Short mmCIF file of C-alpha atoms in Angstrom, two decimals:
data_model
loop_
_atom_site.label_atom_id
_atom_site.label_comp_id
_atom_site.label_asym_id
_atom_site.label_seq_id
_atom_site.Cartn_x
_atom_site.Cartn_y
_atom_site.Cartn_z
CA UNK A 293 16.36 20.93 -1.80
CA UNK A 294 15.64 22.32 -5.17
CA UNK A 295 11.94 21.46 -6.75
CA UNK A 296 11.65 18.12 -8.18
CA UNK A 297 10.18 16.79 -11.32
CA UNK A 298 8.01 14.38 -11.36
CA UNK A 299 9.32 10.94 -12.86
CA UNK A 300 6.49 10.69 -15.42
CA UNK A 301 7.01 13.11 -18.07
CA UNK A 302 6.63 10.84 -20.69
CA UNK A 303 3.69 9.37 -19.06
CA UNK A 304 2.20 12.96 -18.77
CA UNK A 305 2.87 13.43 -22.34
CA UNK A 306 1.38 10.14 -23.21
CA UNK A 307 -2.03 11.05 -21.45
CA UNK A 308 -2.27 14.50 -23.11
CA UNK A 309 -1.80 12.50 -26.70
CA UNK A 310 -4.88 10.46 -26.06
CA UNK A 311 -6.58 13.07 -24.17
CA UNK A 312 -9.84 10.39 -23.45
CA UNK A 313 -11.38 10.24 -19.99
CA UNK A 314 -11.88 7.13 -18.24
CA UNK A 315 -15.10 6.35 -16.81
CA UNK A 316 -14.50 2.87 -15.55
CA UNK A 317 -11.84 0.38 -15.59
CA UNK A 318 -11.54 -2.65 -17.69
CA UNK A 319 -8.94 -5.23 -18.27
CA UNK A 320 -9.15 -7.30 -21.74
CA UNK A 321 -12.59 -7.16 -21.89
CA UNK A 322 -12.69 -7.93 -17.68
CA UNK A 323 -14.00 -5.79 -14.95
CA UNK A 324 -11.41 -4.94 -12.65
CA UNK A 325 -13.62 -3.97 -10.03
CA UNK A 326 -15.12 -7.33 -9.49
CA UNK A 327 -14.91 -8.47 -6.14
CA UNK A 328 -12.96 -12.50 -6.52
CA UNK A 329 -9.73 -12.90 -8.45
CA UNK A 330 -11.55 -16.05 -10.11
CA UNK A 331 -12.81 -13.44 -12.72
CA UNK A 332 -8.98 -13.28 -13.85
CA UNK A 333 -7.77 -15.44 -16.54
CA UNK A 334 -6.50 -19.17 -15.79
CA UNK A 335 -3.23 -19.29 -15.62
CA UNK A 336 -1.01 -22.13 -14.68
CA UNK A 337 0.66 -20.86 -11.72
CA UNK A 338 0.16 -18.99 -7.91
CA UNK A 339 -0.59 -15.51 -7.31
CA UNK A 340 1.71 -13.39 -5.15
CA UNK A 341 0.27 -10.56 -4.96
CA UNK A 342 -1.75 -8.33 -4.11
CA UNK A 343 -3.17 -10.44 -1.39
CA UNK A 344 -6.65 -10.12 0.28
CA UNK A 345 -7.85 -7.08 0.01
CA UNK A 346 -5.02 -5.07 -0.69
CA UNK A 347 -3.43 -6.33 2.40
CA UNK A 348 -0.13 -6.54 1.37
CA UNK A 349 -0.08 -2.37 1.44
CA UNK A 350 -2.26 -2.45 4.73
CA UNK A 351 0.65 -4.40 6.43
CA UNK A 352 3.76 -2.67 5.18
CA UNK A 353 2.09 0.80 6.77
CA UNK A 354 1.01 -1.00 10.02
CA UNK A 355 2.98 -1.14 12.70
CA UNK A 356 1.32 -3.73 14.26
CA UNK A 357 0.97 -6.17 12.36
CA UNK A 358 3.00 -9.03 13.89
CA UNK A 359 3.63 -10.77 10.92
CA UNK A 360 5.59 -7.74 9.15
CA UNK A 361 9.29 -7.13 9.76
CA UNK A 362 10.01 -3.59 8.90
CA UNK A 363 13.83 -1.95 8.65
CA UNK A 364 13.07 1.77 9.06
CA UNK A 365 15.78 4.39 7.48
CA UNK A 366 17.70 1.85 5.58
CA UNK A 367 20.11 4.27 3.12
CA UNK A 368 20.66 4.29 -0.33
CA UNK A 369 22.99 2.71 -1.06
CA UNK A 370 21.52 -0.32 0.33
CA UNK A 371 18.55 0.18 -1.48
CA UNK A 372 20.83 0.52 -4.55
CA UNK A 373 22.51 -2.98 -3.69
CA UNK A 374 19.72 -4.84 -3.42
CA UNK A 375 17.75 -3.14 -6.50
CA UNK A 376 21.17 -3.80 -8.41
CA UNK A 377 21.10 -7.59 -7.48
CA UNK A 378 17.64 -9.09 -7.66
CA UNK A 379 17.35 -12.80 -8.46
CA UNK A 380 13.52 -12.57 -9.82
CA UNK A 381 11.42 -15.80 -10.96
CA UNK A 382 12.19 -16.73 -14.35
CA UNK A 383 8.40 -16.41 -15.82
CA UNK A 384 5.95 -14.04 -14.15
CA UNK A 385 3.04 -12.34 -15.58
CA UNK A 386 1.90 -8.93 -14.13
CA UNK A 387 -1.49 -7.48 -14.53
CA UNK A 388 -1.83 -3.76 -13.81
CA UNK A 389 -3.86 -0.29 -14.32
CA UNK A 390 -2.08 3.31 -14.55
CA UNK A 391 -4.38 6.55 -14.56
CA UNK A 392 -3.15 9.79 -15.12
CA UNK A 393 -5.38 12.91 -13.59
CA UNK A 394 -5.70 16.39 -14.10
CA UNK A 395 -7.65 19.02 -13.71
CA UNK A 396 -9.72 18.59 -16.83
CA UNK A 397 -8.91 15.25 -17.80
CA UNK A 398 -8.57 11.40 -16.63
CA UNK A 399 -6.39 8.68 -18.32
CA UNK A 400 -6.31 4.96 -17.16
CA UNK A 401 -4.22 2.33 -19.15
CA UNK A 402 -4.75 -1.06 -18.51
CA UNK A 403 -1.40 -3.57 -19.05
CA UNK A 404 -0.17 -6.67 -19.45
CA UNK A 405 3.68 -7.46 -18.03
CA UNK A 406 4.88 -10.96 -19.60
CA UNK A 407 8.48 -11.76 -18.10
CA UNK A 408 10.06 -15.05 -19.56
CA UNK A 409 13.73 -15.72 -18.76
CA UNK A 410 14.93 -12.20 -19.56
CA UNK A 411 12.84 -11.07 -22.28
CA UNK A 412 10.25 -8.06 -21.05
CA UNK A 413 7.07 -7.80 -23.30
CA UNK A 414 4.50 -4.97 -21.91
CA UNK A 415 0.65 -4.96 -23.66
CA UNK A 416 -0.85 -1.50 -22.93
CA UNK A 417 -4.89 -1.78 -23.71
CA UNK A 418 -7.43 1.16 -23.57
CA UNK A 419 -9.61 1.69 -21.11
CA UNK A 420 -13.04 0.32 -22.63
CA UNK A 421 -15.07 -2.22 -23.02
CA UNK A 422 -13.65 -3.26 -26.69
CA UNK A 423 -10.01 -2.93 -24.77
CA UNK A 424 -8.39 -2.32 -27.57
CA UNK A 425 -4.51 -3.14 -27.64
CA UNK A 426 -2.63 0.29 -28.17
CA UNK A 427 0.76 -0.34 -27.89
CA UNK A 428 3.41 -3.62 -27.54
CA UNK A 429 6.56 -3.39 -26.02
CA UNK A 430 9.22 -5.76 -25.88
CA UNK A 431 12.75 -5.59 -24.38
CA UNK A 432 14.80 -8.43 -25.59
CA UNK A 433 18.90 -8.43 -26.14
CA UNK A 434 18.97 -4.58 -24.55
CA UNK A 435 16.97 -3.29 -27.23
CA UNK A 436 13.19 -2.20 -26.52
CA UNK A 437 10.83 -2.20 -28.88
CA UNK A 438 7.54 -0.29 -29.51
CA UNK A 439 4.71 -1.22 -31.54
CA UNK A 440 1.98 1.58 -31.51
CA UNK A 441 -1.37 0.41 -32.88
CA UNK A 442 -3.43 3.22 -34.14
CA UNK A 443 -6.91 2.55 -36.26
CA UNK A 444 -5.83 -1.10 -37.58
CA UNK A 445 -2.31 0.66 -38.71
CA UNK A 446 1.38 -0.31 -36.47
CA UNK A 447 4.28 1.72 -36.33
CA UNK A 448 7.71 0.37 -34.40
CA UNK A 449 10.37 2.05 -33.24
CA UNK A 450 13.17 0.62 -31.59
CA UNK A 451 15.14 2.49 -28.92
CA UNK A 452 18.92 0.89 -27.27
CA UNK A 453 17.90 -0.23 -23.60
CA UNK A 454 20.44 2.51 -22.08
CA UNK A 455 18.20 5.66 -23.14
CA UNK A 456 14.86 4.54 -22.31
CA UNK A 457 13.29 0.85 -20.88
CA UNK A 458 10.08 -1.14 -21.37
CA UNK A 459 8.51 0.39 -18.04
CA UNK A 460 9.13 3.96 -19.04
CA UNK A 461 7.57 3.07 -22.61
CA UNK A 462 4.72 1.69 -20.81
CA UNK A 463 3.82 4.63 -18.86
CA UNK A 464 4.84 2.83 -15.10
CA UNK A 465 8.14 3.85 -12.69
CA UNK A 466 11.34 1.86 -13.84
CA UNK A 467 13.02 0.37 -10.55
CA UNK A 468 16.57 2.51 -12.23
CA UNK A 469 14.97 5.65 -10.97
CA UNK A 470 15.71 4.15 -7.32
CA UNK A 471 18.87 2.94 -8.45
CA UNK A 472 20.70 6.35 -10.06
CA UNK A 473 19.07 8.80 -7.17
CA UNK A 474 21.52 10.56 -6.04
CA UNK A 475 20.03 9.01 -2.11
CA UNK A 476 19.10 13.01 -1.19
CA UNK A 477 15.91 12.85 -2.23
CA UNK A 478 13.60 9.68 -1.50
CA UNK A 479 13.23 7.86 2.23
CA UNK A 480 13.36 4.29 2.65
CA UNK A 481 12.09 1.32 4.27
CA UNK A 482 12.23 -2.33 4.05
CA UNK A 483 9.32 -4.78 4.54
CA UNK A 484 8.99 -8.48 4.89
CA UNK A 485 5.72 -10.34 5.22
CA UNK A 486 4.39 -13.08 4.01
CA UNK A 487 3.58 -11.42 0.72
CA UNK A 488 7.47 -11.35 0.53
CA UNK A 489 10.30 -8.09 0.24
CA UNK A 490 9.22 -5.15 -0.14
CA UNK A 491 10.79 -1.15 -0.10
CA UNK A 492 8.66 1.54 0.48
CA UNK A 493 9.88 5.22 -1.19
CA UNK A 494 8.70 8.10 -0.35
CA UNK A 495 9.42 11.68 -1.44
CA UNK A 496 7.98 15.13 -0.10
CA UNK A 497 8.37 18.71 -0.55
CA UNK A 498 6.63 21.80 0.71
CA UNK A 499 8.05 25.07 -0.62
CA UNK A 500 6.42 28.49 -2.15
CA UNK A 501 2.73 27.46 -1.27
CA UNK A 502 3.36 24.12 -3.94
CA UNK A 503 3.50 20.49 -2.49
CA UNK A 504 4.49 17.30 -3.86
CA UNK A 505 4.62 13.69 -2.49
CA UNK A 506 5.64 10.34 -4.67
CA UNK A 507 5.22 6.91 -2.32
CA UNK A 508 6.03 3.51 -4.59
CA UNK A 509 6.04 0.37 -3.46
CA UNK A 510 8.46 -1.91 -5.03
CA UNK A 511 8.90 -5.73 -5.13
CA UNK A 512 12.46 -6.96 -4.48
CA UNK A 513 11.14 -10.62 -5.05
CA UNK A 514 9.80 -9.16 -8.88
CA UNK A 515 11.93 -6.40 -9.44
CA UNK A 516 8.81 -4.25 -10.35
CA UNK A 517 7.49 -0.95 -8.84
CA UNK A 518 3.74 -2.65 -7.79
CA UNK A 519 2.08 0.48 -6.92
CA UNK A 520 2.63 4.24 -6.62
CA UNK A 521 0.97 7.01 -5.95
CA UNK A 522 1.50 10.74 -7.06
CA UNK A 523 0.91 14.12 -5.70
CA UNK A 524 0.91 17.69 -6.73
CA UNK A 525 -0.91 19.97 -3.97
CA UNK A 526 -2.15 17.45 -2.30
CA UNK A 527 -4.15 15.93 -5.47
CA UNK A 528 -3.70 12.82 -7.08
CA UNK A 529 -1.96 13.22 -10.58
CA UNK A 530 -0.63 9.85 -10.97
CA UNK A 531 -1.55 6.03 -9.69
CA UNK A 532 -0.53 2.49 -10.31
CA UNK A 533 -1.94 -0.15 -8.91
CA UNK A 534 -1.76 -4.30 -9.51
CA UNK A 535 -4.14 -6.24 -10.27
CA UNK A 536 -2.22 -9.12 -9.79
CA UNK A 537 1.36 -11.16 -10.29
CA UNK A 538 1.35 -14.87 -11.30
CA UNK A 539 4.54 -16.36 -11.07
CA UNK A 540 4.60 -19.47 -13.34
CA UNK A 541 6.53 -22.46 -13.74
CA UNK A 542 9.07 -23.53 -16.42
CA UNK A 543 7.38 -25.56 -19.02
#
């Protein structure tokens, strides 16, 4: 197998354009490391994830947890069908941190998914206490759109959805990198719980003294990748991890 790539260039790239280290982690002016979800804004709906504790990732790597269902080895092309075909709620709001690590530098990005009835708009804020908004983007009738917010000034761009997608602007894993794999390189598995569907990826290589392992986590209930983790030589380059996922009613 020859040496893969990891999945985040343009997240890389993104981190070494900012090139600030993150001491702590904030979400629109609230600490993410408080211990209740009742620190996280009202919202008019029910949260699906992540659970107590983080116990939604707990269960899908335990194999005794009676209340999880797992389908070991399912193939790609399953995977592929049922990425291909998700039915997801038709408002949902995803909160969400990605940090980006290396050896001289750390970069965490705190987001905002807002899903309504096809329409994808993605907040990005830094990672302070003023959390300021960098960067909007919205994909709406297969174009996205990015609005980058730099010292009160706003450039846009607009890109057609088939080169590049919201996620990908945003700096997190886009469920089409599942999708168009070529089924040699990632292993699968299927969860349920009562979190809901889940697959688990997972990607390793040992070769020539270098290492590298990818694991994601992806909803098939939101369509979203809801955490990941990245490796190079056994250290952590890359995370994402939820904060939470409100689905919400019609209005």
């Amino acid at each position: 197998m020859k040496k893969r790539s990891l999945i985040f260039i343009l997240i890389l790239g993104f981190a070494v354009l900012f090139g600030i280290v993150a001491t702590s982690i904030y979400f629109a002016g609230i600490d993410s490391n408080s211990k209740g979800k009742n620190d996280l804004p009202e919202l008019p709906g029910k949260v699906q994830l992540p659970g107590n504790n983080e116990k939604i990732y707990e269960s899908l790597e335990s194999e005794k947890n009676k209340d999880l269902h797992v389908y070991p080895a399912v193939s790609h092309e399953t995977v592929k069908e049922l990425l291909s075909s998700l039915e997801t709620p038709d408002i949902y709001y995803w909160y969400f941190n990605s940090t980006i690590i290396s050896s001289e530098k750390e970069r965490t990005t705190n987001g905002i998914l807002k899903y309504n009835n096809g329409t994808y708009m993605i907040e990005n804020y830094s990672n302070s206490p003023e959390s300021k908004l960098e960067k909007t983007i919205v994909l709406q009738d297969d174009i996205v759109s990015v609005q980058t917010h730099d010292r009160q000034q706003m450039s846009v761009a607009e890109f057609s959805a088939k080169t590049t997608s919201a996620f990908i602007e945003a700096g997190v894993p886009d469920i089409s990198t599942f999708i168009n794999d070529s089924g040699a390189d990632f292993r699968y598995s299927m969860h349920d719980s009562e979190y809901g569907k889940m697959i688990y990826a997972e990607f390793e290589l040992e070769k020539d003294g270098y290492s590298q392992e990818q694991r994601y986590y992806i909803s098939l209930d939101f369509g979203i990748v809801i955490k990941a983790e990245c490796y190079e030589n056994y250290s952590l380059v890359y995370a994402l991890n939820t904060i939470t996922l409100y689905e919400l009613e019609n209005s």
